[in-house]
XYZ file of C-alpha atoms in Angstrom:
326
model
C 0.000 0.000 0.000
C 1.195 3.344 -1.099
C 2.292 5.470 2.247
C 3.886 8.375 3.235
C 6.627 6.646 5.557
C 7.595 4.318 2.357
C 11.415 5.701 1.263
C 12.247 5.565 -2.493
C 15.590 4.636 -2.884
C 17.207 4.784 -7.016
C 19.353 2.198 -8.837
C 22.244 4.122 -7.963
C 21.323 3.992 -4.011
C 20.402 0.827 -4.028
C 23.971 -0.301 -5.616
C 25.808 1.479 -2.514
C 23.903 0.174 0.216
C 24.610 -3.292 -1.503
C 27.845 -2.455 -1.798
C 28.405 -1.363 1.275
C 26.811 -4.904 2.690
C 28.293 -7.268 0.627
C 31.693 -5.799 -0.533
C 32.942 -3.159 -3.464
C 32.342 -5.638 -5.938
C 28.732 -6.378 -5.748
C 26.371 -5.990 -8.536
C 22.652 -6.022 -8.869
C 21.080 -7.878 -11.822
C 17.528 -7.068 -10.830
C 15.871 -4.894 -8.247
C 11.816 -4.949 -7.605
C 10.369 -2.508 -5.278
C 7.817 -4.804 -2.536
C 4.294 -3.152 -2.235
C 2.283 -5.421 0.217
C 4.262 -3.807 3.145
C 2.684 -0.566 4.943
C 5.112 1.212 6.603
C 8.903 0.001 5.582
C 10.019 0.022 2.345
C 10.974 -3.231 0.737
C 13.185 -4.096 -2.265
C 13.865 -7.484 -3.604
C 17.687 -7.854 -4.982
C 18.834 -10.142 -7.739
C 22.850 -9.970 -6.911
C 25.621 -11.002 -9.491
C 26.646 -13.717 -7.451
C 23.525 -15.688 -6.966
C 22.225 -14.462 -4.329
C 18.400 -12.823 -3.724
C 18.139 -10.788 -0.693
C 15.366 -8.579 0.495
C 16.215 -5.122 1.606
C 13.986 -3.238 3.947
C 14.551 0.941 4.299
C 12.711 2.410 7.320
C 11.047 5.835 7.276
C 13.658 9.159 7.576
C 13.899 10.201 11.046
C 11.574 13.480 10.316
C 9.054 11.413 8.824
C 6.014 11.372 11.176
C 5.030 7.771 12.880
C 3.794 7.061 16.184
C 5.566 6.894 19.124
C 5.877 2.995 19.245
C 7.506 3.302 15.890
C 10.652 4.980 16.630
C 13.876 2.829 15.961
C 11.139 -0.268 15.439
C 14.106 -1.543 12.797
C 17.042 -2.153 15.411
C 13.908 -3.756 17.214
C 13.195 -6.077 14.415
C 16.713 -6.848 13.490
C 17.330 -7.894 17.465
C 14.228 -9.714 17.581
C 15.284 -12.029 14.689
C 18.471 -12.689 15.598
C 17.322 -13.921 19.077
C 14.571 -16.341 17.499
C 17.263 -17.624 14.794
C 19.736 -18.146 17.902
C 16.353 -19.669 19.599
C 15.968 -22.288 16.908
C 13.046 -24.025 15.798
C 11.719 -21.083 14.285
C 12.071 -20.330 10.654
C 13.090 -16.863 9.963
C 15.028 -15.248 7.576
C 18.915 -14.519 8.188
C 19.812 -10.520 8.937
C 23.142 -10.332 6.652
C 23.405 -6.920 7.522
C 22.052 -3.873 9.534
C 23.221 0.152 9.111
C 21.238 3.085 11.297
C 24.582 5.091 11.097
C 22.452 7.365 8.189
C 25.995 7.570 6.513
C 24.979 6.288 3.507
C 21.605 7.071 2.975
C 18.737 9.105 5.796
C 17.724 6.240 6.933
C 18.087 2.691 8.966
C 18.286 -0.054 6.747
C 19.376 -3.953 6.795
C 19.634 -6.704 4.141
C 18.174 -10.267 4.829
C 17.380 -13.513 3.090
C 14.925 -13.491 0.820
C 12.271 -16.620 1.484
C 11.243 -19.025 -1.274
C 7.780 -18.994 -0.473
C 4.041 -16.674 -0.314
C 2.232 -14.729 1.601
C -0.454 -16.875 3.401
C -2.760 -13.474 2.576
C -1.848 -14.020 -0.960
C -2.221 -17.948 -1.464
C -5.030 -19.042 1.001
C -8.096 -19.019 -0.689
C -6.663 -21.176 -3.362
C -6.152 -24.383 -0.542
C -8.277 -26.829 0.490
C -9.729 -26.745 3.927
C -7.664 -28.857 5.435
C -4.722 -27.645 4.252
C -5.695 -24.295 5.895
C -6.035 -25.682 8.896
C -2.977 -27.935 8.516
C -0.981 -24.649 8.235
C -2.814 -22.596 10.945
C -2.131 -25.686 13.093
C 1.676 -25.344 12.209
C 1.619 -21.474 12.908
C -0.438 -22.330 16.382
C 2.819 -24.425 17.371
C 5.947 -21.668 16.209
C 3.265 -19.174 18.140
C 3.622 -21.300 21.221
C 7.679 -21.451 20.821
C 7.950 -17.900 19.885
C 5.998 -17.192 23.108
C 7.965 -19.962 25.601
C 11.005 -16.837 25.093
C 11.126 -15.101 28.288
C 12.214 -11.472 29.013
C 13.810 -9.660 31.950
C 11.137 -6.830 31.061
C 7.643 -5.818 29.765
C 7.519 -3.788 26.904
C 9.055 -2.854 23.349
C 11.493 -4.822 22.238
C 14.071 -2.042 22.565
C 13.351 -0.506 25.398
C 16.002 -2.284 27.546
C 16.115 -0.059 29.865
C 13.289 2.259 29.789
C 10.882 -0.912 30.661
C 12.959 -2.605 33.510
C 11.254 -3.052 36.646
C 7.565 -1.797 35.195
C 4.600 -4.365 35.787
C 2.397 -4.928 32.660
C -0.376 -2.977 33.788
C 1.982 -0.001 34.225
C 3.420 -0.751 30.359
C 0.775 -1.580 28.826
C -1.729 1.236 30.138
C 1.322 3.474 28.975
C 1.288 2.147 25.830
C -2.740 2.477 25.422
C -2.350 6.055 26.446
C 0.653 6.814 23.892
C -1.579 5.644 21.247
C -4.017 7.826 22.198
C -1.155 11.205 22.975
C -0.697 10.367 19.469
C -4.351 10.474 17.798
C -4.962 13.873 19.524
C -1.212 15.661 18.406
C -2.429 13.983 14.824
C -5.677 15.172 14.988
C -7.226 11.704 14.259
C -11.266 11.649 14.646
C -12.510 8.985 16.338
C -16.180 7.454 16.949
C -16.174 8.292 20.676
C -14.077 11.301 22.756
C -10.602 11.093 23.494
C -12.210 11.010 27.405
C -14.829 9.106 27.097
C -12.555 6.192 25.684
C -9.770 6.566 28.357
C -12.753 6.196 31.044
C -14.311 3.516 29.373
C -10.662 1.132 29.220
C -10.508 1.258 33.316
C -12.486 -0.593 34.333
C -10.413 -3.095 32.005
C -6.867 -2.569 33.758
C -7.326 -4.502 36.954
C -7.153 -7.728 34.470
C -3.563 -7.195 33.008
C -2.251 -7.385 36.612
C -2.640 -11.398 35.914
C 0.379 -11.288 33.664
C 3.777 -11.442 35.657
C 5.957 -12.677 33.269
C 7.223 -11.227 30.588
C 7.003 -13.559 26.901
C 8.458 -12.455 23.336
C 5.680 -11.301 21.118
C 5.379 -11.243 17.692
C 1.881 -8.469 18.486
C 2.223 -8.502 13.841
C 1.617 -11.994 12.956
C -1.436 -11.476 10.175
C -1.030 -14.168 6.803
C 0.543 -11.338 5.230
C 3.583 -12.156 7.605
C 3.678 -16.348 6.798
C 5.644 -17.509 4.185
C 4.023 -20.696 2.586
C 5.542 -23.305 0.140
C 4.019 -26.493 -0.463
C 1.430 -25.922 2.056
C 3.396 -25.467 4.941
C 4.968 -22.703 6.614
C 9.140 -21.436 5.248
C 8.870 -18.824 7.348
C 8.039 -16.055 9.849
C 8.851 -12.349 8.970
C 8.563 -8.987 9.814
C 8.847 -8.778 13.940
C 9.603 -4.655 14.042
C 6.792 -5.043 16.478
C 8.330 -6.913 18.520
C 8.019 -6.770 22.544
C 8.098 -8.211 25.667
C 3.915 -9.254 27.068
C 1.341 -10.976 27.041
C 0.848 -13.799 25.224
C -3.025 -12.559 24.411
C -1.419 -9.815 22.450
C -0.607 -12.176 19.598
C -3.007 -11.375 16.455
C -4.410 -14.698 15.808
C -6.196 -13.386 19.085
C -7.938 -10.590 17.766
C -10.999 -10.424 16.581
C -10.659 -10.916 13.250
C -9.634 -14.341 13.438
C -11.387 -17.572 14.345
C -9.073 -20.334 13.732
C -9.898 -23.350 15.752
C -6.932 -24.954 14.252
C -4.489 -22.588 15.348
C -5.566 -22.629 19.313
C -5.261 -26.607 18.903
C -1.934 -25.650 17.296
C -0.770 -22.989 20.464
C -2.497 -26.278 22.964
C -3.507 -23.667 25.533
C -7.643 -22.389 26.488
C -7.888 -18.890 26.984
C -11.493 -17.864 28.799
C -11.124 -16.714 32.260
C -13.029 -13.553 33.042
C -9.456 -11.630 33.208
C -8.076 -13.170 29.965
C -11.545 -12.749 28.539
C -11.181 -9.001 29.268
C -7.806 -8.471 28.398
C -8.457 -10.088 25.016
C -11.058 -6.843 24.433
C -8.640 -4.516 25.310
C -5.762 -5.624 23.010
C -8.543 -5.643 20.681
C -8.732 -1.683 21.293
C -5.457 -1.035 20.881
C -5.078 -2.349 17.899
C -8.159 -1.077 16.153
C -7.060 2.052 17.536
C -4.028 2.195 16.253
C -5.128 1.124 12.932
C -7.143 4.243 12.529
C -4.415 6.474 14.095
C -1.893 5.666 11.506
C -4.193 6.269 8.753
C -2.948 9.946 9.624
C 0.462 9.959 10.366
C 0.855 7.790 6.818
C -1.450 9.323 4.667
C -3.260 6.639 3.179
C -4.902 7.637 -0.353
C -6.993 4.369 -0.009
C -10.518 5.996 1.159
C -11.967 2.536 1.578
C -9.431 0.893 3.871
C -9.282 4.346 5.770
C -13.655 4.284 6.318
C -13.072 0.136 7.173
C -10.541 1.054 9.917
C -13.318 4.228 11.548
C -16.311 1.307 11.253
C -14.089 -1.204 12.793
C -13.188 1.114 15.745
C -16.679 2.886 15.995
C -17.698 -1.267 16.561
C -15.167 -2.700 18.997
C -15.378 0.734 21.261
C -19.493 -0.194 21.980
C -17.951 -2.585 24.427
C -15.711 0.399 25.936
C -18.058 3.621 25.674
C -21.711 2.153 24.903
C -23.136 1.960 21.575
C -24.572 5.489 21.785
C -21.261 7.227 22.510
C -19.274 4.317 19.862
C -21.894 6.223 16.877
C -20.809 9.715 17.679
């Protein structure tokens, strides 16, 4: 999708930053600029040698993004170096990372391209239950991502900013950026800044149930698992990244329903607290997906009005369904 934190890089930049990875001598046969991504930019490399590698470009540093998505790169980069290290796990290998801005305005890093599609792309074409053999399969590297333990709550690079907060504390501050956010951007909502920060209280006492910190993916839609042969290559894009609750992870959202993945994760999640936490990480999301519709400019009026009627549904649980039609 076309937005405006996407970088445009030319032939000639994209020649130095592969030089600069893979030696003086590199040369790049073929070069495709990546459009299903939304905020990152994303070029796929045809080197001399052999090699294809993907190269993702964050946003410039004066772009405008939300507060979560500062330095979300290093994050990612980090993140997949601990699950490869992890094992069991297929991700792509990070053959090189650069936020020094010496070479071009941005962070950038090269990584393996995967032989394999986009679940998004490729499921409607398979049979039933090779859907559900595959959502089975992501249900167990869901499980092992989230058996990683932290020392902290909270974003993946926030070393130290997180140590020693509880997940209430984080996670309310993270609600509440989101929100700092939609008012500096000006973002219209269905219900009053107010009204919605009153109506997620009630909601808080529940995330005092979490007390140890897991690795989360928090981005792991079908756009994000690599198929081949009807099972999954691998597992991409963790920018997201952080250190939670398990209930974050989106096959726990709302827009999914996959009875094959839960038997896949092998865990039951319907106490009253995990039942109410599940709501509010609904929120957040939703939220956030409407937020960023600002700071990136989407052009696309119909994914922009999906993301308001989404919202203006999920807050009738936070605000009431008169306030939720404002």
């Amino acid at each position: 999708m076309e937005s405006f934190t996407k970088v445009k890089l030319d032939d000639q930049q994209l020649r130095t930053l592969a030089e600069g990875t893979f030696g003086k001598d590199t040369a790049i046969i073929s070069s495709k600029e990546l459009t299903g991504g939304f905020f990152n930019t994303a070029y796929d490399l045809e080197l001399a040698d052999g090699r294809s590698v993907i190269l993702k470009v964050a946003p410039a540093e004066e772009t405008e993004t939300l507060s979560y998505e500062k330095d979300i790169m290093r994050a990612e980069v980090e993140a997949l170096r601990l699950v490869l290290s992890a094992g069991g796990i297929p991700v792509p290998a990070v053959y090189g990372f650069d936020e020094s801005h010496r070479l071009i305005p941005s962070p950038y890093f090269f990584m393996e391209k995967v032989d394999g599609e986009p679940y998004i792309e490729v499921k409607d074409s398979f049979s039933e239950q090779v859907k559900a053999s595959i959502e089975f399969e992501l249900g167990r590297y869901q499980r092992l991502i989230n058996e990683i333990k932290g020392e902290h709550f909270g974003l993946f690079g926030e070393s130290s900013v997180g140590t020693g907060r509880t997940w209430r504390e984080t996670f309310t501050a993270m609600i509440h950026k989101v929100l700092d956010d939609g008012a500096r951007l000006k973002a219209v909502l269905p219900a009053s800044y107010d009204k919605i920060r009153q109506g997620i209280e009630r909601y808080l006492p529940a995330l005092e149930e979490v007390t140890e910190p897991r690795l989360i993916h928090w981005d792991l839609w079908n756009g994000n698992i690599f198929v081949r042969d009807g099972s999954i290559v691998s597992i991409i894009d963790w920018e997201r990244a952080l250190w939670g609750d398990v209930l974050m992870e989106y096959y726990f959202r709302h827009f999914e329903n996959s009875q094959a993945f839960l038997e896949g994760y092998g865990t039951v999640f319907d106490s009253p607290g995990e039942r109410l936490r599940i709501k509010l990480y609904d929120l957040y999301l939703d939220l956030i997906m409407v937020i960023e519709c600002y700071s990136r400019q989407y052009k696309d009026e119909n994914h922009v009005r999906w993301t308001f009627e989404n919202l203006q549904e999920t807050l009738k649980e936070f605000v009431g369904t008169d306030e939720a039609n404002v």
